[in-house]
C-alpha cells in the first residue's frame, strides 16, 4: 500500500483516473499463465510487477530514455493495480524475485527503495562522505532512503515528526535523528549535527513549510531532491535567497530497471531490509488506508490476498 493509493481513492492525486479503477501500484506473486509469444517467463516464476513499464514506442522510449516514457502503463493509475488475487503485466514489465527475497520484501521494492535510490544516487548525486538529510524518515520511503544513503557511504541525518518514530529510525543506524515540530525547528536542529556548513543532499518527500526549511540547511552547491508534497503542494518561494545559495532543486519520480535489480540483490544479501509496519487481508484494505491517513505507520503496510 502506498500513500498514493489513499490519494487516488480520495480523489486528490491529480492523476486522471478512469473507472472502474483497481488500486495498487506494487504487487508480487507467482506467474500462473503466460500469453502467446512470451519467452522470458513461465508458470511458477516468482515475480514483482513493474510500477511503470515503458511503452517502448514513444519518442523517449525510442531514444532509450525509458524513464521519460510518455505513455507508461502504471498499475494502479493507468492499468488495473495489485489489490487483487490476479493481475496482468506486459512481458517486459516484470522482475524476477531472487530466491532469498520474500514476496513481502519484493512488494516494497519499487516505490520505497526504487524511488529513493534514484532520487539520492542518480538525481541527487549523493556520494560517500557527504551528509544526507532524509525528511519523514520513518515513512516507507524514509526507512528505505536512510538505508540507501548509508549504503552509499553518506552520513545520515533522519528527520521525523515524533519522538516515538525517532526510536524506530535510530534502530536503522542513522548518525543523528532530528524531531521536527513547528516550522523553524529544523534548521537549528540540523546545524547542531551537521554544523553551520549545512548538508549536501536533502531528500524531501514532504514539501510544505518543511521544503523551505530544508532549503536553508543545504550547503552551497547542495541538492534538494523533491518527490512528494503531502505537507503542502504550493509553497511560497524566495528566488533571491535561492539563487544566492547556489543550490539545486531536483525533481524526481520512479526508478530505472537496473536500480531495481541492484536493490533486489541488496535485499537478498540483507544489506537492505524493507521495514514492514503490518500486513492486512486484502478485504481489510480500508484499515490499511486509515492507518496511513493517521500517519501512524513506520515503514510499509502490505495487503495479502486470501489471508483468511
Ligand atoms: Zn514510451
mmCIF file of C-alpha atoms and ligand atoms in Angstrom:
data_model
loop_
_atom_site.group_PDB
_atom_site.id
_atom_site.type_symbol
_atom_site.label_atom_id
_atom_site.label_comp_id
_atom_site.label_asym_id
_atom_site.label_seq_id
_atom_site.Cartn_x
_atom_site.Cartn_y
_atom_site.Cartn_z
ATOM 1 C CA UNK A 1 0.000 0.000 0.000
ATOM 2 C CA UNK A 2 1.363 3.374 -0.972
ATOM 3 C CA UNK A 3 0.153 6.762 0.145
ATOM 4 C CA UNK A 4 -0.662 7.444 -3.494
ATOM 5 C CA UNK A 5 -3.380 4.769 -3.220
ATOM 6 C CA UNK A 6 -5.002 6.827 -0.471
ATOM 7 C CA UNK A 7 -4.777 9.974 -2.621
ATOM 8 C CA UNK A 8 -6.283 8.229 -5.656
ATOM 9 C CA UNK A 9 -9.132 6.850 -3.537
ATOM 10 C CA UNK A 10 -9.718 10.322 -2.049
ATOM 11 C CA UNK A 11 -9.621 11.984 -5.483
ATOM 12 C CA UNK A 12 -6.665 14.240 -4.593
ATOM 13 C CA UNK A 13 -3.913 12.536 -6.616
ATOM 14 C CA UNK A 14 -4.142 14.881 -9.650
ATOM 15 C CA UNK A 15 -3.911 11.809 -11.913
ATOM 16 C CA UNK A 16 -6.780 11.304 -14.371
ATOM 17 C CA UNK A 17 -8.390 8.069 -13.186
ATOM 18 C CA UNK A 18 -10.783 6.031 -15.334
ATOM 19 C CA UNK A 19 -13.472 3.914 -13.662
ATOM 20 C CA UNK A 20 -13.830 1.118 -12.822
ATOM 21 C CA UNK A 21 -10.426 1.516 -11.173
ATOM 22 C CA UNK A 22 -8.348 -1.038 -9.307
ATOM 23 C CA UNK A 23 -5.801 0.352 -6.825
ATOM 24 C CA UNK A 24 -2.314 -0.980 -6.174
ATOM 25 C CA UNK A 25 0.952 0.458 -7.506
ATOM 26 C CA UNK A 26 3.031 -2.569 -6.452
ATOM 27 C CA UNK A 27 2.499 -6.310 -6.346
ATOM 28 C CA UNK A 28 4.499 -9.501 -6.073
ATOM 29 C CA UNK A 29 3.440 -13.077 -6.732
ATOM 30 C CA UNK A 30 3.728 -16.181 -8.881
ATOM 31 C CA UNK A 31 3.166 -16.399 -12.643
ATOM 32 C CA UNK A 32 0.040 -18.522 -13.251
ATOM 33 C CA UNK A 33 -0.219 -18.100 -17.035
ATOM 34 C CA UNK A 34 1.707 -16.512 -19.906
ATOM 35 C CA UNK A 35 0.449 -15.158 -23.223
ATOM 36 C CA UNK A 36 1.401 -16.343 -26.699
ATOM 37 C CA UNK A 37 4.969 -15.490 -27.625
ATOM 38 C CA UNK A 38 6.153 -14.862 -24.071
ATOM 39 C CA UNK A 39 9.659 -16.309 -23.777
ATOM 40 C CA UNK A 40 11.037 -14.744 -20.639
ATOM 41 C CA UNK A 41 8.586 -16.107 -18.050
ATOM 42 C CA UNK A 42 6.936 -19.414 -17.268
ATOM 43 C CA UNK A 43 4.337 -20.687 -14.848
ATOM 44 C CA UNK A 44 5.651 -20.753 -11.287
ATOM 45 C CA UNK A 45 8.191 -17.936 -11.657
ATOM 46 C CA UNK A 46 8.322 -15.581 -8.657
ATOM 47 C CA UNK A 47 7.972 -12.007 -9.917
ATOM 48 C CA UNK A 48 7.209 -8.473 -8.935
ATOM 49 C CA UNK A 49 5.125 -6.266 -11.194
ATOM 50 C CA UNK A 50 6.907 -3.222 -12.575
ATOM 51 C CA UNK A 51 5.318 0.013 -11.367
ATOM 52 C CA UNK A 52 5.838 1.890 -14.651
ATOM 53 C CA UNK A 53 6.686 -0.347 -17.633
ATOM 54 C CA UNK A 54 7.623 1.844 -20.568
ATOM 55 C CA UNK A 55 5.517 1.830 -23.756
ATOM 56 C CA UNK A 56 8.539 1.086 -25.988
ATOM 57 C CA UNK A 57 7.069 3.188 -28.790
ATOM 58 C CA UNK A 58 7.064 6.895 -27.794
ATOM 59 C CA UNK A 59 9.873 9.250 -28.804
ATOM 60 C CA UNK A 60 11.523 8.991 -25.367
ATOM 61 C CA UNK A 61 11.461 5.186 -25.417
ATOM 62 C CA UNK A 62 12.828 5.062 -28.976
ATOM 63 C CA UNK A 63 15.868 7.072 -27.870
ATOM 64 C CA UNK A 64 16.409 4.751 -24.891
ATOM 65 C CA UNK A 65 15.251 7.271 -22.264
ATOM 66 C CA UNK A 66 12.608 4.898 -20.887
ATOM 67 C CA UNK A 67 12.454 6.789 -17.580
ATOM 68 C CA UNK A 68 10.897 9.671 -19.530
ATOM 69 C CA UNK A 69 8.329 7.449 -21.293
ATOM 70 C CA UNK A 70 5.261 9.455 -22.299
ATOM 71 C CA UNK A 71 2.847 6.523 -22.023
ATOM 72 C CA UNK A 72 3.945 4.218 -19.181
ATOM 73 C CA UNK A 73 1.467 1.501 -18.194
ATOM 74 C CA UNK A 74 1.334 2.154 -14.464
ATOM 75 C CA UNK A 75 -0.578 -0.389 -12.359
ATOM 76 C CA UNK A 76 -2.997 1.371 -10.054
ATOM 77 C CA UNK A 77 -3.015 4.517 -12.226
ATOM 78 C CA UNK A 78 -3.395 3.730 -15.942
ATOM 79 C CA UNK A 79 -3.864 -0.029 -15.615
ATOM 80 C CA UNK A 80 -5.564 -2.344 -13.077
ATOM 81 C CA UNK A 81 -3.441 -2.484 -9.933
ATOM 82 C CA UNK A 82 -2.286 -5.005 -7.379
ATOM 83 C CA UNK A 83 -5.249 -5.009 -4.927
ATOM 84 C CA UNK A 84 -6.244 -8.367 -6.423
ATOM 85 C CA UNK A 85 -5.736 -12.126 -6.446
ATOM 86 C CA UNK A 86 -4.786 -11.986 -10.146
ATOM 87 C CA UNK A 87 -3.055 -9.251 -12.155
ATOM 88 C CA UNK A 88 -1.679 -8.925 -15.679
ATOM 89 C CA UNK A 89 1.528 -7.277 -16.861
ATOM 90 C CA UNK A 90 3.477 -6.992 -20.125
ATOM 91 C CA UNK A 91 6.423 -9.356 -20.537
ATOM 92 C CA UNK A 92 8.970 -6.563 -20.037
ATOM 93 C CA UNK A 93 7.038 -5.241 -17.023
ATOM 94 C CA UNK A 94 8.137 -7.919 -14.554
ATOM 95 C CA UNK A 95 11.240 -8.501 -12.410
ATOM 96 C CA UNK A 96 12.408 -11.897 -11.168
ATOM 97 C CA UNK A 97 12.448 -12.138 -7.370
ATOM 98 C CA UNK A 98 15.687 -13.731 -6.086
ATOM 99 C CA UNK A 99 15.212 -16.931 -4.023
ATOM 100 C CA UNK A 100 16.221 -15.272 -0.761
ATOM 101 C CA UNK A 101 13.728 -12.402 -1.042
ATOM 102 C CA UNK A 102 10.171 -12.837 0.282
ATOM 103 C CA UNK A 103 7.070 -11.631 -1.556
ATOM 104 C CA UNK A 104 6.553 -9.118 1.266
ATOM 105 C CA UNK A 105 10.021 -7.619 0.780
ATOM 106 C CA UNK A 106 9.736 -7.687 -3.002
ATOM 107 C CA UNK A 107 6.407 -5.859 -2.899
ATOM 108 C CA UNK A 108 8.175 -2.963 -1.140
ATOM 109 C CA UNK A 109 10.994 -2.619 -3.648
ATOM 110 C CA UNK A 110 9.849 -0.125 -6.214
ATOM 111 C CA UNK A 111 8.128 2.895 -4.742
ATOM 112 C CA UNK A 112 10.053 2.917 -1.453
ATOM 113 C CA UNK A 113 13.532 1.700 -2.416
ATOM 114 C CA UNK A 114 13.465 2.381 -6.166
ATOM 115 C CA UNK A 115 12.211 5.946 -5.906
ATOM 116 C CA UNK A 116 14.641 6.889 -3.145
ATOM 117 C CA UNK A 117 17.621 5.097 -4.751
ATOM 118 C CA UNK A 118 17.010 7.005 -7.985
ATOM 119 C CA UNK A 119 16.423 10.228 -6.021
ATOM 120 C CA UNK A 120 19.543 10.022 -3.854
ATOM 121 C CA UNK A 121 22.102 8.367 -6.117
ATOM 122 C CA UNK A 122 21.107 9.372 -9.660
ATOM 123 C CA UNK A 123 19.216 12.651 -9.270
ATOM 124 C CA UNK A 124 20.853 13.857 -6.033
ATOM 125 C CA UNK A 125 24.357 12.571 -6.882
ATOM 126 C CA UNK A 126 24.897 11.588 -3.226
ATOM 127 C CA UNK A 127 28.458 10.348 -2.740
ATOM 128 C CA UNK A 128 30.455 8.684 0.049
ATOM 129 C CA UNK A 129 31.478 11.096 2.783
ATOM 130 C CA UNK A 130 28.655 13.542 2.086
ATOM 131 C CA UNK A 131 25.815 14.271 4.510
ATOM 132 C CA UNK A 132 22.212 13.476 3.621
ATOM 133 C CA UNK A 133 19.132 14.750 5.427
ATOM 134 C CA UNK A 134 16.103 12.478 4.970
ATOM 135 C CA UNK A 135 12.743 14.072 5.808
ATOM 136 C CA UNK A 136 9.864 11.883 7.054
ATOM 137 C CA UNK A 137 12.480 9.241 7.748
ATOM 138 C CA UNK A 138 10.033 6.874 9.479
ATOM 139 C CA UNK A 139 7.827 6.551 6.403
ATOM 140 C CA UNK A 140 8.022 3.718 3.904
ATOM 141 C CA UNK A 141 10.228 5.775 1.601
ATOM 142 C CA UNK A 142 12.146 7.285 4.525
ATOM 143 C CA UNK A 143 13.124 3.964 6.117
ATOM 144 C CA UNK A 144 14.329 2.829 2.676
ATOM 145 C CA UNK A 145 16.161 6.084 1.972
ATOM 146 C CA UNK A 146 18.205 6.119 5.178
ATOM 147 C CA UNK A 147 19.439 2.593 4.416
ATOM 148 C CA UNK A 148 20.371 3.533 0.847
ATOM 149 C CA UNK A 149 22.187 6.676 1.982
ATOM 150 C CA UNK A 150 24.190 4.619 4.494
ATOM 151 C CA UNK A 151 24.966 2.044 1.804
ATOM 152 C CA UNK A 152 26.300 4.916 -0.337
ATOM 153 C CA UNK A 153 28.696 5.793 2.486
ATOM 154 C CA UNK A 154 26.972 9.026 3.460
ATOM 155 C CA UNK A 155 26.410 10.459 6.926
ATOM 156 C CA UNK A 156 22.663 10.337 7.522
ATOM 157 C CA UNK A 157 20.507 12.746 9.490
ATOM 158 C CA UNK A 158 16.971 11.410 9.819
ATOM 159 C CA UNK A 159 14.146 13.889 10.425
ATOM 160 C CA UNK A 160 10.917 12.556 11.906
ATOM 161 C CA UNK A 161 7.689 14.034 13.233
ATOM 162 C CA UNK A 162 7.581 12.459 16.686
ATOM 163 C CA UNK A 163 9.778 11.001 19.417
ATOM 164 C CA UNK A 164 8.061 7.611 19.067
ATOM 165 C CA UNK A 165 9.104 7.422 15.429
ATOM 166 C CA UNK A 166 12.631 8.567 16.314
ATOM 167 C CA UNK A 167 13.225 5.353 18.260
ATOM 168 C CA UNK A 168 12.339 3.191 15.260
ATOM 169 C CA UNK A 169 14.579 5.185 12.932
ATOM 170 C CA UNK A 170 17.563 5.117 15.309
ATOM 171 C CA UNK A 171 17.461 1.328 15.037
ATOM 172 C CA UNK A 172 18.325 1.689 11.327
ATOM 173 C CA UNK A 173 21.759 3.002 12.291
ATOM 174 C CA UNK A 174 21.489 6.647 11.277
ATOM 175 C CA UNK A 175 24.065 9.157 12.546
ATOM 176 C CA UNK A 176 21.531 11.577 14.028
ATOM 177 C CA UNK A 177 17.771 11.911 14.440
ATOM 178 C CA UNK A 178 16.005 15.261 14.402
ATOM 179 C CA UNK A 179 12.431 15.554 15.660
ATOM 180 C CA UNK A 180 10.695 18.410 13.920
ATOM 181 C CA UNK A 181 7.508 20.013 15.055
ATOM 182 C CA UNK A 182 6.696 23.544 14.029
ATOM 183 C CA UNK A 183 8.488 25.022 11.000
ATOM 184 C CA UNK A 184 11.673 26.718 12.162
ATOM 185 C CA UNK A 185 12.926 23.874 14.321
ATOM 186 C CA UNK A 186 14.630 22.012 11.518
ATOM 187 C CA UNK A 187 17.455 24.442 10.735
ATOM 188 C CA UNK A 188 18.623 24.732 14.330
ATOM 189 C CA UNK A 189 18.402 21.022 14.923
ATOM 190 C CA UNK A 190 20.297 20.131 11.747
ATOM 191 C CA UNK A 191 23.002 22.695 12.473
ATOM 192 C CA UNK A 192 23.555 21.043 15.828
ATOM 193 C CA UNK A 193 24.503 17.845 13.971
ATOM 194 C CA UNK A 194 25.916 18.997 10.621
ATOM 195 C CA UNK A 195 27.425 22.342 11.655
ATOM 196 C CA UNK A 196 26.784 25.707 10.018
ATOM 197 C CA UNK A 197 28.042 24.491 6.610
ATOM 198 C CA UNK A 198 24.840 22.504 6.118
ATOM 199 C CA UNK A 199 24.063 19.224 4.385
ATOM 200 C CA UNK A 200 24.926 18.072 0.862
ATOM 201 C CA UNK A 201 21.631 16.439 -0.091
ATOM 202 C CA UNK A 202 18.094 16.735 1.287
ATOM 203 C CA UNK A 203 15.559 14.097 0.337
ATOM 204 C CA UNK A 204 12.160 15.770 0.570
ATOM 205 C CA UNK A 205 9.034 13.680 0.234
ATOM 206 C CA UNK A 206 7.079 16.108 2.450
ATOM 207 C CA UNK A 207 7.018 19.588 0.889
ATOM 208 C CA UNK A 208 5.056 22.419 2.510
ATOM 209 C CA UNK A 209 6.811 24.502 5.198
ATOM 210 C CA UNK A 210 9.475 21.793 5.622
ATOM 211 C CA UNK A 211 10.588 22.271 1.995
ATOM 212 C CA UNK A 212 11.518 25.884 2.735
ATOM 213 C CA UNK A 213 13.226 24.949 5.992
ATOM 214 C CA UNK A 214 15.169 22.222 4.225
ATOM 215 C CA UNK A 215 16.436 24.632 1.541
ATOM 216 C CA UNK A 216 18.018 26.697 4.294
ATOM 217 C CA UNK A 217 20.045 23.773 5.665
ATOM 218 C CA UNK A 218 21.629 22.966 2.277
ATOM 219 C CA UNK A 219 25.277 23.856 1.858
ATOM 220 C CA UNK A 220 26.387 25.902 -1.172
ATOM 221 C CA UNK A 221 26.173 23.558 -4.125
ATOM 222 C CA UNK A 222 23.829 21.266 -2.207
ATOM 223 C CA UNK A 223 20.906 19.450 -3.818
ATOM 224 C CA UNK A 224 17.312 19.156 -2.600
ATOM 225 C CA UNK A 225 15.548 16.265 -4.300
ATOM 226 C CA UNK A 226 11.757 16.567 -4.252
ATOM 227 C CA UNK A 227 9.387 13.642 -4.749
ATOM 228 C CA UNK A 228 6.358 14.309 -2.555
ATOM 229 C CA UNK A 229 4.193 17.076 -1.147
ATOM 230 C CA UNK A 230 1.773 15.712 1.434
ATOM 231 C CA UNK A 231 2.855 18.544 3.729
ATOM 232 C CA UNK A 232 1.710 21.194 1.231
ATOM 233 C CA UNK A 233 1.654 21.318 -2.550
ATOM 234 C CA UNK A 234 2.067 25.051 -3.170
ATOM 235 C CA UNK A 235 4.929 26.796 -1.393
ATOM 236 C CA UNK A 236 5.939 30.492 -1.376
ATOM 237 C CA UNK A 237 9.476 30.662 -2.655
ATOM 238 C CA UNK A 238 12.176 33.369 -2.268
ATOM 239 C CA UNK A 239 14.081 33.447 -5.566
ATOM 240 C CA UNK A 240 16.720 35.897 -4.318
ATOM 241 C CA UNK A 241 17.545 33.624 -1.399
ATOM 242 C CA UNK A 242 17.570 30.662 -3.779
ATOM 243 C CA UNK A 243 19.978 31.848 -6.488
ATOM 244 C CA UNK A 244 22.361 33.338 -3.965
ATOM 245 C CA UNK A 245 22.502 29.984 -2.229
ATOM 246 C CA UNK A 246 23.881 28.297 -5.386
ATOM 247 C CA UNK A 247 21.833 25.183 -4.630
ATOM 248 C CA UNK A 248 19.816 22.888 -6.883
ATOM 249 C CA UNK A 249 16.228 21.741 -6.546
ATOM 250 C CA UNK A 250 15.834 18.498 -8.438
ATOM 251 C CA UNK A 251 12.549 16.806 -9.309
ATOM 252 C CA UNK A 252 12.394 13.041 -9.384
ATOM 253 C CA UNK A 253 9.987 10.167 -9.765
ATOM 254 C CA UNK A 254 10.277 6.483 -10.483
ATOM 255 C CA UNK A 255 13.419 4.438 -10.928
ATOM 256 C CA UNK A 256 15.420 2.540 -13.524
ATOM 257 C CA UNK A 257 15.194 -1.206 -14.096
ATOM 258 C CA UNK A 258 18.912 -1.502 -13.299
ATOM 259 C CA UNK A 259 18.288 0.162 -9.926
ATOM 260 C CA UNK A 260 15.506 -2.306 -9.084
ATOM 261 C CA UNK A 261 17.890 -5.186 -9.913
ATOM 262 C CA UNK A 262 20.541 -3.672 -7.607
ATOM 263 C CA UNK A 263 18.035 -3.256 -4.773
ATOM 264 C CA UNK A 264 16.782 -6.838 -5.118
ATOM 265 C CA UNK A 265 20.402 -8.037 -4.858
ATOM 266 C CA UNK A 266 20.945 -5.966 -1.693
ATOM 267 C CA UNK A 267 17.692 -7.294 -0.192
ATOM 268 C CA UNK A 268 18.873 -10.839 -0.847
ATOM 269 C CA UNK A 269 22.167 -10.279 0.978
ATOM 270 C CA UNK A 270 20.329 -8.499 3.799
ATOM 271 C CA UNK A 271 22.189 -5.204 3.361
ATOM 272 C CA UNK A 272 18.802 -3.561 2.723
ATOM 273 C CA UNK A 273 15.614 -4.625 4.517
ATOM 274 C CA UNK A 274 12.120 -3.302 3.986
ATOM 275 C CA UNK A 275 10.685 -2.160 7.320
ATOM 276 C CA UNK A 276 7.166 -3.626 7.466
ATOM 277 C CA UNK A 277 4.668 -1.933 9.775
ATOM 278 C CA UNK A 278 1.983 -4.550 9.302
ATOM 279 C CA UNK A 279 0.047 -6.768 6.915
ATOM 280 C CA UNK A 280 -3.718 -6.890 6.339
ATOM 281 C CA UNK A 281 -6.002 -9.261 4.430
ATOM 282 C CA UNK A 282 -6.904 -7.735 1.061
ATOM 283 C CA UNK A 283 -10.529 -7.238 2.149
ATOM 284 C CA UNK A 284 -9.312 -5.045 5.041
ATOM 285 C CA UNK A 285 -7.536 -2.593 2.737
ATOM 286 C CA UNK A 286 -9.634 0.174 4.272
ATOM 287 C CA UNK A 287 -7.902 -0.400 7.635
ATOM 288 C CA UNK A 288 -4.502 -0.046 5.993
ATOM 289 C CA UNK A 289 -5.622 3.201 4.362
ATOM 290 C CA UNK A 290 -6.865 4.560 7.679
ATOM 291 C CA UNK A 291 -3.532 3.807 9.325
ATOM 292 C CA UNK A 292 -1.680 5.662 6.569
ATOM 293 C CA UNK A 293 -4.082 8.594 6.840
ATOM 294 C CA UNK A 294 -3.481 8.808 10.596
ATOM 295 C CA UNK A 295 0.309 8.950 9.957
ATOM 296 C CA UNK A 296 0.819 6.119 12.414
ATOM 297 C CA UNK A 297 2.866 3.950 10.104
ATOM 298 C CA UNK A 298 6.568 3.180 10.463
ATOM 299 C CA UNK A 299 7.736 1.551 7.222
ATOM 300 C CA UNK A 300 5.427 -0.272 4.819
ATOM 301 C CA UNK A 301 1.894 -1.669 5.037
ATOM 302 C CA UNK A 302 1.071 -4.757 2.949
ATOM 303 C CA UNK A 303 -2.112 -6.446 1.738
ATOM 304 C CA UNK A 304 -2.227 -10.231 1.493
ATOM 305 C CA UNK A 305 -4.927 -11.789 -0.769
ATOM 306 C CA UNK A 306 -6.627 -14.941 0.579
ATOM 307 C CA UNK A 307 -5.127 -14.320 4.025
ATOM 308 C CA UNK A 308 -8.262 -15.525 5.844
HETATM 309 ZN ZN1 LIG B 1 7.367 5.269 -24.017
#
